Amino acid sequence: MDTETPDNERNDLLKKVYEIGHGLDLSEDALDKAVDLVEAYRDQFKVYEQYLPAAAVHVASRLNDEPRTQKMIVAYLEAQDNLFTADKDEDISRYVREDVKKLRKQEGIDLSLVRSTEYLDYIVRQLENVEASDDVVETAEKYCEAVEKYNGLSRSKVAIAGSCLKAAVEEIGREHSVTTAQLADVTGMNRKTFENNLKHFRENEILPQ
């Protein structure tokens, strides 16, 4: 029998918000927004309530201009053993996606489009072997601006950002390096997506302006 009280349930949801948010290196301002979302809308999410913190973190990150994709969040969740009671075979990404869709329909939640450059800061900070120098980041930003004008690439903005960062690191020619496997770990994307993007850069001679 489930003896958890409403207060305990609430505290458990908020604990998950902070654990997920801190795991994804979000600011306290973004976490406060995620908490507010859980507090305001949790009564409408009884079916998949345990996934509401993840959805709230995603929406709050967008609202606070610190975007974290659903794939990033799901990858973090799948690496944890203590956040959910769900069966291992359950499709976490589907439940998170459903809660995000429902949350975005709430009054007053209006998410602006995210540009690929907005993911660079987070990706760089997660890669310990990459020097986050001004010239590397600036070159990656220029790659992003050039790449978004081309067809034939993954439309995922975070996939573009990761590919552009790798291209920038290679172009600057420092001793540091970044692999597509590292990018996949940080973003939750498939490494093949980054490999395909980089191949497209080279075949079409896409360079920063």
Tab-separated table of C-alpha atoms in Angstrom:
chain	number	residue	atom	x	y	z
A	1	MET	CA	0.000	0.000	0.000
A	2	ASP	CA	1.273	3.466	-0.912
A	3	THR	CA	1.387	5.444	2.324
A	4	GLU	CA	3.149	8.513	0.950
A	5	THR	CA	1.429	11.715	2.046
A	6	PRO	CA	0.706	14.631	-0.312
A	7	ASP	CA	3.490	16.641	1.339
A	8	ASN	CA	5.951	13.793	0.840
A	9	GLU	CA	4.897	13.439	-2.784
A	10	ARG	CA	5.429	17.160	-3.332
A	11	ASN	CA	8.836	17.075	-1.672
A	12	ASP	CA	9.837	14.078	-3.762
A	13	LEU	CA	8.921	15.911	-6.980
A	14	LEU	CA	10.866	19.016	-5.957
A	15	LYS	CA	13.863	16.900	-4.950
A	16	LYS	CA	13.858	15.409	-8.452
A	17	VAL	CA	13.745	18.897	-9.989
A	18	TYR	CA	16.876	19.912	-8.101
A	19	GLU	CA	18.713	16.670	-8.791
A	20	ILE	CA	17.993	16.805	-12.524
A	21	GLY	CA	18.699	20.543	-12.739
A	22	HIS	CA	21.981	20.338	-10.868
A	23	GLY	CA	22.974	17.311	-12.936
A	24	LEU	CA	22.465	19.408	-16.067
A	25	ASP	CA	24.326	22.414	-14.633
A	26	LEU	CA	21.355	24.780	-14.622
A	27	SER	CA	21.316	28.044	-12.692
A	28	GLU	CA	19.315	28.488	-9.511
A	29	ASP	CA	17.042	30.912	-11.395
A	30	ALA	CA	16.153	28.171	-13.882
A	31	LEU	CA	15.554	25.702	-11.056
A	32	ASP	CA	13.265	28.182	-9.324
A	33	LYS	CA	11.224	28.400	-12.541
A	34	ALA	CA	11.057	24.597	-12.740
A	35	VAL	CA	9.861	24.407	-9.133
A	36	ASP	CA	7.198	27.021	-9.849
A	37	LEU	CA	5.973	24.963	-12.811
A	38	VAL	CA	5.711	21.807	-10.716
A	39	GLU	CA	3.909	23.657	-7.943
A	40	ALA	CA	1.459	25.309	-10.339
A	41	TYR	CA	0.553	22.342	-12.535
A	42	ARG	CA	1.239	19.085	-10.660
A	43	ASP	CA	-2.463	18.412	-10.076
A	44	GLN	CA	-2.908	18.125	-13.844
A	45	PHE	CA	-0.187	15.485	-14.242
A	46	LYS	CA	-1.330	12.611	-12.050
A	47	VAL	CA	-0.923	9.956	-14.758
A	48	TYR	CA	2.769	10.599	-15.421
A	49	GLU	CA	3.473	12.761	-12.386
A	50	GLN	CA	6.903	11.293	-11.737
A	51	TYR	CA	8.048	12.618	-15.130
A	52	LEU	CA	6.785	16.151	-14.472
A	53	PRO	CA	10.099	17.298	-12.881
A	54	ALA	CA	11.968	16.355	-16.056
A	55	ALA	CA	9.434	18.182	-18.227
A	56	ALA	CA	9.523	21.197	-15.914
A	57	VAL	CA	13.329	21.323	-16.081
A	58	HIS	CA	13.208	21.299	-19.881
A	59	VAL	CA	10.594	24.052	-20.108
A	60	ALA	CA	12.277	26.158	-17.397
A	61	SER	CA	15.640	25.868	-19.134
A	62	ARG	CA	14.059	27.254	-22.297
A	63	LEU	CA	12.275	30.034	-20.437
A	64	ASN	CA	15.549	31.025	-18.755
A	65	ASP	CA	17.605	30.937	-21.990
A	66	GLU	CA	19.703	28.004	-20.741
A	67	PRO	CA	18.263	25.378	-23.085
A	68	ARG	CA	18.619	21.704	-22.254
A	69	THR	CA	17.031	19.348	-24.765
A	70	GLN	CA	14.686	16.529	-23.878
A	71	LYS	CA	17.342	14.102	-25.151
A	72	MET	CA	19.882	15.567	-22.715
A	73	ILE	CA	17.441	15.179	-19.861
A	74	VAL	CA	16.397	11.640	-20.802
A	75	ALA	CA	20.058	10.592	-21.127
A	76	TYR	CA	20.646	11.906	-17.607
A	77	LEU	CA	17.586	10.104	-16.258
A	78	GLU	CA	18.575	6.798	-17.839
A	79	ALA	CA	21.973	7.031	-16.149
A	80	GLN	CA	20.355	7.316	-12.682
A	81	ASP	CA	19.016	4.515	-10.511
A	82	ASN	CA	17.200	6.557	-7.909
A	83	LEU	CA	14.876	8.966	-9.728
A	84	PHE	CA	12.017	6.751	-10.881
A	85	THR	CA	10.038	3.705	-9.922
A	86	ALA	CA	9.316	2.942	-13.581
A	87	ASP	CA	10.097	-0.400	-15.103
A	88	LYS	CA	13.344	-0.432	-17.088
A	89	ASP	CA	11.374	-1.298	-20.229
A	90	GLU	CA	9.204	1.813	-20.029
A	91	ASP	CA	9.803	4.470	-22.646
A	92	ILE	CA	11.038	7.371	-20.514
A	93	SER	CA	11.509	9.622	-23.528
A	94	ARG	CA	7.858	9.190	-24.543
A	95	TYR	CA	6.549	10.016	-21.069
A	96	VAL	CA	8.796	13.054	-20.755
A	97	ARG	CA	7.755	14.199	-24.229
A	98	GLU	CA	4.068	13.850	-23.353
A	99	ASP	CA	4.501	15.860	-20.169
A	100	VAL	CA	6.461	18.557	-22.017
A	101	LYS	CA	3.690	18.838	-24.635
A	102	LYS	CA	1.058	19.127	-21.936
A	103	LEU	CA	3.086	21.661	-19.954
A	104	ARG	CA	3.686	23.832	-22.999
A	105	LYS	CA	-0.067	24.093	-23.538
A	106	GLN	CA	-0.556	25.780	-20.184
A	107	GLU	CA	-1.487	29.445	-20.223
A	108	GLY	CA	1.440	31.853	-20.144
A	109	ILE	CA	4.105	29.375	-21.296
A	110	ASP	CA	5.498	30.703	-24.556
A	111	LEU	CA	8.831	29.260	-25.658
A	112	SER	CA	10.906	31.132	-28.203
A	113	LEU	CA	12.951	29.347	-30.856
A	114	VAL	CA	16.398	28.200	-29.764
A	115	ARG	CA	19.446	28.908	-31.896
A	116	SER	CA	22.289	26.423	-32.093
A	117	THR	CA	24.744	28.911	-30.543
A	118	GLU	CA	22.742	28.816	-27.295
A	119	TYR	CA	23.917	25.254	-26.639
A	120	LEU	CA	27.627	25.968	-27.022
A	121	ASP	CA	28.260	27.220	-23.496
A	122	TYR	CA	26.812	24.117	-21.855
A	123	ILE	CA	28.548	21.682	-24.205
A	124	VAL	CA	31.930	23.361	-23.737
A	125	ARG	CA	31.594	23.321	-19.943
A	126	GLN	CA	30.899	19.576	-19.983
A	127	LEU	CA	34.011	18.727	-22.015
A	128	GLU	CA	36.965	18.799	-19.641
A	129	ASN	CA	39.544	18.326	-22.377
A	130	VAL	CA	38.354	21.286	-24.465
A	131	GLU	CA	39.799	24.701	-23.823
A	132	ALA	CA	36.868	27.128	-23.755
A	133	SER	CA	38.929	29.995	-25.117
A	134	ASP	CA	37.327	32.991	-26.770
A	135	ASP	CA	38.680	32.057	-30.190
A	136	VAL	CA	37.330	28.483	-30.044
A	137	VAL	CA	33.855	29.605	-28.987
A	138	GLU	CA	33.835	32.495	-31.462
A	139	THR	CA	34.828	30.179	-34.302
A	140	ALA	CA	32.146	27.661	-33.267
A	141	GLU	CA	29.555	30.458	-33.256
A	142	LYS	CA	30.611	31.507	-36.753
A	143	TYR	CA	30.323	27.902	-37.914
A	144	CYS	CA	26.793	27.762	-36.471
A	145	GLU	CA	25.804	30.911	-38.318
A	146	ALA	CA	27.135	29.517	-41.594
A	147	VAL	CA	25.785	25.996	-41.152
A	148	GLU	CA	22.187	26.969	-40.381
A	149	LYS	CA	21.893	28.360	-43.925
A	150	TYR	CA	22.513	24.956	-45.503
A	151	ASN	CA	20.189	22.030	-46.159
A	152	GLY	CA	21.180	18.398	-45.702
A	153	LEU	CA	22.116	18.631	-42.029
A	154	SER	CA	20.435	17.419	-38.877
A	155	ARG	CA	17.850	20.025	-37.930
A	156	SER	CA	18.595	19.486	-34.262
A	157	LYS	CA	20.138	22.724	-33.023
A	158	VAL	CA	22.190	20.901	-30.403
A	159	ALA	CA	23.553	18.547	-33.080
A	160	ILE	CA	24.589	21.565	-35.122
A	161	ALA	CA	26.194	23.180	-32.071
A	162	GLY	CA	28.201	20.076	-31.192
A	163	SER	CA	29.361	19.572	-34.769
A	164	CYS	CA	30.384	23.215	-35.062
A	165	LEU	CA	32.319	23.048	-31.796
A	166	LYS	CA	34.266	20.006	-32.992
A	167	ALA	CA	34.992	21.731	-36.306
A	168	ALA	CA	36.165	24.847	-34.451
A	169	VAL	CA	38.478	22.873	-32.161
A	170	GLU	CA	39.996	21.146	-35.191
A	171	GLU	CA	40.418	24.441	-37.034
A	172	ILE	CA	42.091	26.297	-34.167
A	173	GLY	CA	44.678	23.522	-34.079
A	174	ARG	CA	45.235	23.343	-30.331
A	175	GLU	CA	46.345	20.231	-28.498
A	176	HIS	CA	42.809	19.777	-27.190
A	177	SER	CA	40.302	17.605	-29.012
A	178	VAL	CA	36.696	16.528	-28.847
A	179	THR	CA	35.250	13.270	-30.158
A	180	THR	CA	31.804	12.526	-31.490
A	181	ALA	CA	31.426	9.992	-28.663
A	182	GLN	CA	31.959	12.758	-26.104
A	183	LEU	CA	29.425	14.957	-27.871
A	184	ALA	CA	26.936	12.089	-27.860
A	185	ASP	CA	27.410	11.585	-24.111
A	186	VAL	CA	26.866	15.276	-23.353
A	187	THR	CA	23.856	15.811	-25.612
A	188	GLY	CA	22.076	12.450	-25.650
A	189	MET	CA	22.318	12.460	-29.456
A	190	ASN	CA	23.631	9.605	-31.590
A	191	ARG	CA	27.321	10.044	-32.438
A	192	LYS	CA	26.489	9.201	-36.077
A	193	THR	CA	24.501	12.443	-36.276
A	194	PHE	CA	27.625	14.464	-35.509
A	195	GLU	CA	29.719	12.369	-37.905
A	196	ASN	CA	27.213	12.969	-40.713
A	197	ASN	CA	27.126	16.701	-40.031
A	198	LEU	CA	30.914	16.990	-40.062
A	199	LYS	CA	31.092	14.963	-43.284
A	200	HIS	CA	28.587	17.394	-44.808
A	201	PHE	CA	30.723	20.358	-43.681
A	202	ARG	CA	33.766	18.962	-45.486
A	203	GLU	CA	32.008	17.767	-48.632
A	204	ASN	CA	30.344	21.160	-49.110
A	205	GLU	CA	33.304	23.191	-47.892
A	206	ILE	CA	31.205	24.927	-45.268
A	207	LEU	CA	33.427	27.368	-43.410
A	208	PRO	CA	32.736	30.170	-40.946
A	209	GLN	CA	32.454	33.604	-42.522
